[in-house]
PDB file of C-alpha atoms in Angstrom:
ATOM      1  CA  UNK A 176      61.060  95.669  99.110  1.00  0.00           C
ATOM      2  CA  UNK A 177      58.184  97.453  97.519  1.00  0.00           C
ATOM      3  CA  UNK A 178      57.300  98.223  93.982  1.00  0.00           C
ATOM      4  CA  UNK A 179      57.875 101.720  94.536  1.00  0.00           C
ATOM      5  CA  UNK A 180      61.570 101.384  96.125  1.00  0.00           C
ATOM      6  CA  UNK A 181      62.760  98.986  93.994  1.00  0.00           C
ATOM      7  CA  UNK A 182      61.983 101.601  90.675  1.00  0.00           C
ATOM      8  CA  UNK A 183      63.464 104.322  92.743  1.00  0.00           C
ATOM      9  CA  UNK A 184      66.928 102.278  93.178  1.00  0.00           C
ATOM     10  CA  UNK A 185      67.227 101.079  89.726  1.00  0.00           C
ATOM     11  CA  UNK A 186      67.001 104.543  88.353  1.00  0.00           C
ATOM     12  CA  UNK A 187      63.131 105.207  88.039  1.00  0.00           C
ATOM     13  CA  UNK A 188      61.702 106.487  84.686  1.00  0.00           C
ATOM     14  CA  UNK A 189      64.356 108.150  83.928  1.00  0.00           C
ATOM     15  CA  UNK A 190      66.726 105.151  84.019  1.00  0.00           C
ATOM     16  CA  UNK A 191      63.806 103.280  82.115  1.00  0.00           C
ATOM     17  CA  UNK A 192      64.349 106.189  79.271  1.00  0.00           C
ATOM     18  CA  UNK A 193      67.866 105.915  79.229  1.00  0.00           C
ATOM     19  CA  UNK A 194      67.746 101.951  78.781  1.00  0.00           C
ATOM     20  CA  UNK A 195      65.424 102.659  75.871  1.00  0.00           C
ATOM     21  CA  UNK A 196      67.105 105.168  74.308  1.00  0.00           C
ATOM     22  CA  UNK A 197      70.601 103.393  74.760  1.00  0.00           C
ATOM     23  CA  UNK A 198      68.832 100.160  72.747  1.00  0.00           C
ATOM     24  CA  UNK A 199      67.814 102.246  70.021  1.00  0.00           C
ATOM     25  CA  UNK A 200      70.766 103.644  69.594  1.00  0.00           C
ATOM     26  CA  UNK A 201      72.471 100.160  69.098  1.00  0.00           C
ATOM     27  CA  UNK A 202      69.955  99.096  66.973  1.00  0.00           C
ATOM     28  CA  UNK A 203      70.612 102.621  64.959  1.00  0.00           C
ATOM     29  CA  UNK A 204      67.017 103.532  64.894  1.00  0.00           C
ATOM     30  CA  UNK A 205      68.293 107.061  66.638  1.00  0.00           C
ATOM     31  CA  UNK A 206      71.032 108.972  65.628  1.00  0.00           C
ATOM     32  CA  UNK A 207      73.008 109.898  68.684  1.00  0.00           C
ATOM     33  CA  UNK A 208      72.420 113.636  68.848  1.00  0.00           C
ATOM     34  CA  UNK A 209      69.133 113.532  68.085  1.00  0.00           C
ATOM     35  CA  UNK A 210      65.966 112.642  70.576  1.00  0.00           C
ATOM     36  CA  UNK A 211      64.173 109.477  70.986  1.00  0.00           C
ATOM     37  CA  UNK A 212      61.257 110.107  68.637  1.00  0.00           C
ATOM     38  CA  UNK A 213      63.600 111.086  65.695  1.00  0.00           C
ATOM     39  CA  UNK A 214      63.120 109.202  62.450  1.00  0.00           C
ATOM     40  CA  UNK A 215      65.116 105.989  61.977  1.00  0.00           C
ATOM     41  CA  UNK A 216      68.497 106.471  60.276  1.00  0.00           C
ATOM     42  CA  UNK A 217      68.822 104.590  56.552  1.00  0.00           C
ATOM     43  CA  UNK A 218      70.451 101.955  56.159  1.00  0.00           C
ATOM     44  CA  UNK A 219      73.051 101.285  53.656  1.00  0.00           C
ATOM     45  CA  UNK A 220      71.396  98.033  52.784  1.00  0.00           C
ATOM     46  CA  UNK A 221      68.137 100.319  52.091  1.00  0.00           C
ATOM     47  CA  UNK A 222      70.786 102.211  49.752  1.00  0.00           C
ATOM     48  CA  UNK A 223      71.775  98.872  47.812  1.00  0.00           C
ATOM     49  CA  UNK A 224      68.345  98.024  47.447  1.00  0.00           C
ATOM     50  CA  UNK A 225      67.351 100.904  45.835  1.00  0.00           C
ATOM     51  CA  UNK A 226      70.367 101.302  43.970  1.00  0.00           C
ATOM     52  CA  UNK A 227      69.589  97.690  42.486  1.00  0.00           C
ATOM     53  CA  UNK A 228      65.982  98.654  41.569  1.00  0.00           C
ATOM     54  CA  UNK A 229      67.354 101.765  39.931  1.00  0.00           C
ATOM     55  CA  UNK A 230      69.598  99.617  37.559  1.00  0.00           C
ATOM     56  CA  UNK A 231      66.515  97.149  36.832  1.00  0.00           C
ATOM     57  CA  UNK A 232      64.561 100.343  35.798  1.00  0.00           C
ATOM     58  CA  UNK A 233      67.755 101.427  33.725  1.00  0.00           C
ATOM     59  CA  UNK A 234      68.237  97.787  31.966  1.00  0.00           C
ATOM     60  CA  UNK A 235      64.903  97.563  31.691  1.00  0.00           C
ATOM     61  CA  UNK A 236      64.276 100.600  29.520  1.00  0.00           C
ATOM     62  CA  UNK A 237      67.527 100.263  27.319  1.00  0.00           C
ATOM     63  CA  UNK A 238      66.531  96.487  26.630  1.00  0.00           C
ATOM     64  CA  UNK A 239      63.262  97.755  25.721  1.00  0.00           C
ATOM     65  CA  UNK A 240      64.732 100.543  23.698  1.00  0.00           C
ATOM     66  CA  UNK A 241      67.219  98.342  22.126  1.00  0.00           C
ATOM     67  CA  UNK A 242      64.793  96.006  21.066  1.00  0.00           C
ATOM     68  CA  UNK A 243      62.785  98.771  19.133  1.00  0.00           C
ATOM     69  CA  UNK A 244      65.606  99.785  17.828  1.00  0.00           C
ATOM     70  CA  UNK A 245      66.504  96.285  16.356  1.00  0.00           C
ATOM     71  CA  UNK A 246      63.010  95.766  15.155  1.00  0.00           C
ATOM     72  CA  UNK A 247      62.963  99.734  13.274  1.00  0.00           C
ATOM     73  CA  UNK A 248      60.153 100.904  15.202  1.00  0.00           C
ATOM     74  CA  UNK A 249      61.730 103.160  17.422  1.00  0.00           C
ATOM     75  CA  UNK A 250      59.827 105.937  15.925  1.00  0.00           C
ATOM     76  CA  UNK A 251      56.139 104.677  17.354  1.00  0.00           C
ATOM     77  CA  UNK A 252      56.270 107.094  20.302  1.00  0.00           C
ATOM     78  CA  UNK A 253      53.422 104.970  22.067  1.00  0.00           C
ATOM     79  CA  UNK A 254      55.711 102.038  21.972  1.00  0.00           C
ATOM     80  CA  UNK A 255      59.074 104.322  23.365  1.00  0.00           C
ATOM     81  CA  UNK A 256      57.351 106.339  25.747  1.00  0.00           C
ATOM     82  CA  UNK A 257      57.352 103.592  28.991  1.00  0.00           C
ATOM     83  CA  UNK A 258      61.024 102.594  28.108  1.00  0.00           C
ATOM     84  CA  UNK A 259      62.051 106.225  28.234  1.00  0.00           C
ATOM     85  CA  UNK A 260      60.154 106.657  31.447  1.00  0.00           C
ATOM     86  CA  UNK A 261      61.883 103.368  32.958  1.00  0.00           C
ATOM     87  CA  UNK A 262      65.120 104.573  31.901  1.00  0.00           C
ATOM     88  CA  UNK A 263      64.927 107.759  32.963  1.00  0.00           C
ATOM     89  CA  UNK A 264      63.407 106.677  36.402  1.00  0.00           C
ATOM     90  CA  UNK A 265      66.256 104.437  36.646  1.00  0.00           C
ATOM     91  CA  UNK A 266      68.550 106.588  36.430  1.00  0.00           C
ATOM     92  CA  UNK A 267      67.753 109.435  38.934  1.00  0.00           C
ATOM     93  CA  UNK A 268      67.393 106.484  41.920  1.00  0.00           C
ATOM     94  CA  UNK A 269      70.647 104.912  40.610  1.00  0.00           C
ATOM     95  CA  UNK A 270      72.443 108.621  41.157  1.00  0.00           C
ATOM     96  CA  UNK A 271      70.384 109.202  44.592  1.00  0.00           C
ATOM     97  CA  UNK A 272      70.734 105.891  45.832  1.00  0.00           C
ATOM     98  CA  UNK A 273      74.706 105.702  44.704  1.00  0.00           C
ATOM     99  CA  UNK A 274      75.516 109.263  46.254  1.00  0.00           C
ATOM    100  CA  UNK A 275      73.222 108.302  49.706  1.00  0.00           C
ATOM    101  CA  UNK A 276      75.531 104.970  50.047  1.00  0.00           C
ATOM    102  CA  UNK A 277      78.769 106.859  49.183  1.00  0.00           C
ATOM    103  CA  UNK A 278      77.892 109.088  51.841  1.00  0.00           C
ATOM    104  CA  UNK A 279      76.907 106.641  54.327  1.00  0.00           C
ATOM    105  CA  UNK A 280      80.209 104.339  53.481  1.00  0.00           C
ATOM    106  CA  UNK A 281      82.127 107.848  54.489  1.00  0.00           C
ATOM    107  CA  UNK A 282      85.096 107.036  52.138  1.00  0.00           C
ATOM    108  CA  UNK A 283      84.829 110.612  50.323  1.00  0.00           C
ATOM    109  CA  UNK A 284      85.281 110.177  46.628  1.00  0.00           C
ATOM    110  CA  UNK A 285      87.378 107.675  45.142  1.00  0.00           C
ATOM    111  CA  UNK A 286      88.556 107.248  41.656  1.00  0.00           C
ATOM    112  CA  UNK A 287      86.399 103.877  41.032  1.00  0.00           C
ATOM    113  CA  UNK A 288      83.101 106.606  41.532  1.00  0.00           C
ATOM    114  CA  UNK A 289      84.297 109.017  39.460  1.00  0.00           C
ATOM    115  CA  UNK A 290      84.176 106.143  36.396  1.00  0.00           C
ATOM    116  CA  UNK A 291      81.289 105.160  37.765  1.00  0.00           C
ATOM    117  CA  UNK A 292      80.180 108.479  37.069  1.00  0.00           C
ATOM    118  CA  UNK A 293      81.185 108.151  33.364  1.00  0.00           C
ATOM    119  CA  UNK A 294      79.296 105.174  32.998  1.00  0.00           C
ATOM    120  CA  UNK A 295      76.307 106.020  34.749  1.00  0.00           C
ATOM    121  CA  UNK A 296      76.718 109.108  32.130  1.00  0.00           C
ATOM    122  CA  UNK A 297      77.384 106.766  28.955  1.00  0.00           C
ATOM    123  CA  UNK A 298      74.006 104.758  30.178  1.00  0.00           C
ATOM    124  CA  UNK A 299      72.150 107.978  29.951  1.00  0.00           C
ATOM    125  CA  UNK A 300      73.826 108.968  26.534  1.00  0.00           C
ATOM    126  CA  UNK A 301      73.147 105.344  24.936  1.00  0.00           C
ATOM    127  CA  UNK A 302      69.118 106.203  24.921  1.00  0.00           C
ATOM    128  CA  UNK A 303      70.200 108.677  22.127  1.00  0.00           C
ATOM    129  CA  UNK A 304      72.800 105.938  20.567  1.00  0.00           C
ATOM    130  CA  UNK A 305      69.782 103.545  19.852  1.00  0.00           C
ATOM    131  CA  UNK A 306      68.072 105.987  18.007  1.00  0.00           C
ATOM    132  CA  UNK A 307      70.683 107.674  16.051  1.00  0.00           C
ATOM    133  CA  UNK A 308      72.216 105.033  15.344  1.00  0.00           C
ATOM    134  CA  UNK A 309      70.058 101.866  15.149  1.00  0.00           C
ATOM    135  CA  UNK A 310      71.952 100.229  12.579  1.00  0.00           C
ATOM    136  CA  UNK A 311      74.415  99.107  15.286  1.00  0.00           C
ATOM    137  CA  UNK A 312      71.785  98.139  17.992  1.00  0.00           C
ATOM    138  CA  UNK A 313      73.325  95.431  18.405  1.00  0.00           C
ATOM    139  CA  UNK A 314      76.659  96.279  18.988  1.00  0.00           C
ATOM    140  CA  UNK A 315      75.743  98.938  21.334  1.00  0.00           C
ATOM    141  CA  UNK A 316      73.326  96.643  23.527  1.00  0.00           C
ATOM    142  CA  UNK A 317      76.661  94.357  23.920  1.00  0.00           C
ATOM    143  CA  UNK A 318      78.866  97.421  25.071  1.00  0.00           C
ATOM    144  CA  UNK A 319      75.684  98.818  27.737  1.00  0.00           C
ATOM    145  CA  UNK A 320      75.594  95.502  29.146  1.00  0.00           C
ATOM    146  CA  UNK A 321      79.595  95.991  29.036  1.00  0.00           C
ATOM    147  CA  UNK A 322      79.352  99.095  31.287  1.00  0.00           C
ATOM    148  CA  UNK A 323      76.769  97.425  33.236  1.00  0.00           C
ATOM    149  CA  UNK A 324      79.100  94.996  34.295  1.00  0.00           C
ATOM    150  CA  UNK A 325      81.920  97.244  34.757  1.00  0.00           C
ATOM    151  CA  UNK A 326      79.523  99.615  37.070  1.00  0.00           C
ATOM    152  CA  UNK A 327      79.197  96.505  38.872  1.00  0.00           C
ATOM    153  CA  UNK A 328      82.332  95.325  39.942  1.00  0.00           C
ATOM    154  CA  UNK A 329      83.500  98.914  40.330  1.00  0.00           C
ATOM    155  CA  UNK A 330      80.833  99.038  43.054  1.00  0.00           C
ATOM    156  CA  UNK A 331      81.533  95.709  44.630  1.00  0.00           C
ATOM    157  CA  UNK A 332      85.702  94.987  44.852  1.00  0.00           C
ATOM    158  CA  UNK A 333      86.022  99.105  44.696  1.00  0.00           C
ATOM    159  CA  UNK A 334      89.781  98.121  43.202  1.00  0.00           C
ATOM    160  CA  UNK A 335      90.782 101.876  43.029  1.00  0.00           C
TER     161      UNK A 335
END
């Protein structure tokens, strides 16, 4: 049988399309009502990823705030000014990232996220803590690393 013939009876280019567009979908770089040449859908391991990096950025600027705090020169604004920035960073992709995966794991919103909620809002209050109250730096880096740790496991086991 010819070239030609044989295309014809195993659906042409339009069977060719289909068996494209049927591989992308299983691969989930389409979304199945959109076309072919749609951007690729995300991930929700690009959502933990991020979500990670957001709570390195977070850590990162409370350990550095905490650590100006413990050493009294929280007041050099030079100094503060990149820790502030990490933190605050931090924080927005920890929210974005944590709402894009709770929307890709489809499971509404549970009572585990709304304490998560509280403790991504305690994270953002302790930048204040370590200034107002530097004399117990060190008893407030133990409790952020606390909530850090409870964040965690709320968003792992999901217990509730």
């Amino acid at each position: 049988m010819a070239e030609p013939e044989a295309r014809l009876e195993r659906g042409g280019p339009e069977g060719c399309a289909k068996q494209v567009r049927a591989a992308k979908l299983r691969h989930g770089l389409v979304d199945s009502w959109a076309g072919v040449g749609s951007i690729p859908r995300v991930s929700i391991v690009f959502y933990d990823a991020l979500h990670v990096i957001g709570a390195l950025l977070t850590f990162t600027g409370l350990g550095g705030l905490a650590a100006l705090a413990l050493s009294g020169s929280y007041d050099n604004k030079a100094a503060r000014i990149p820790f502030v920035m990490c933190h605050g960073i931090g924080l927005l992709i920890l929210l974005v990232a944590g709402f894009g995966a709770l929307a890709k794991l489809g499971v509404g919103f549970p009572p585990w996220v709304i304490v998560k909620l509280v403790l991504w809002l305690f994270l953002g209050a302790s930048l204040t803590l370590f200034k107002r109250k530097a004399a117990l730096a060190k008893t407030l880096v133990l409790v952020v690393i606390a909530a850090g740790v409870a964040a965690a496991y709320l968003g792992n086991f999901k217990p509730f």
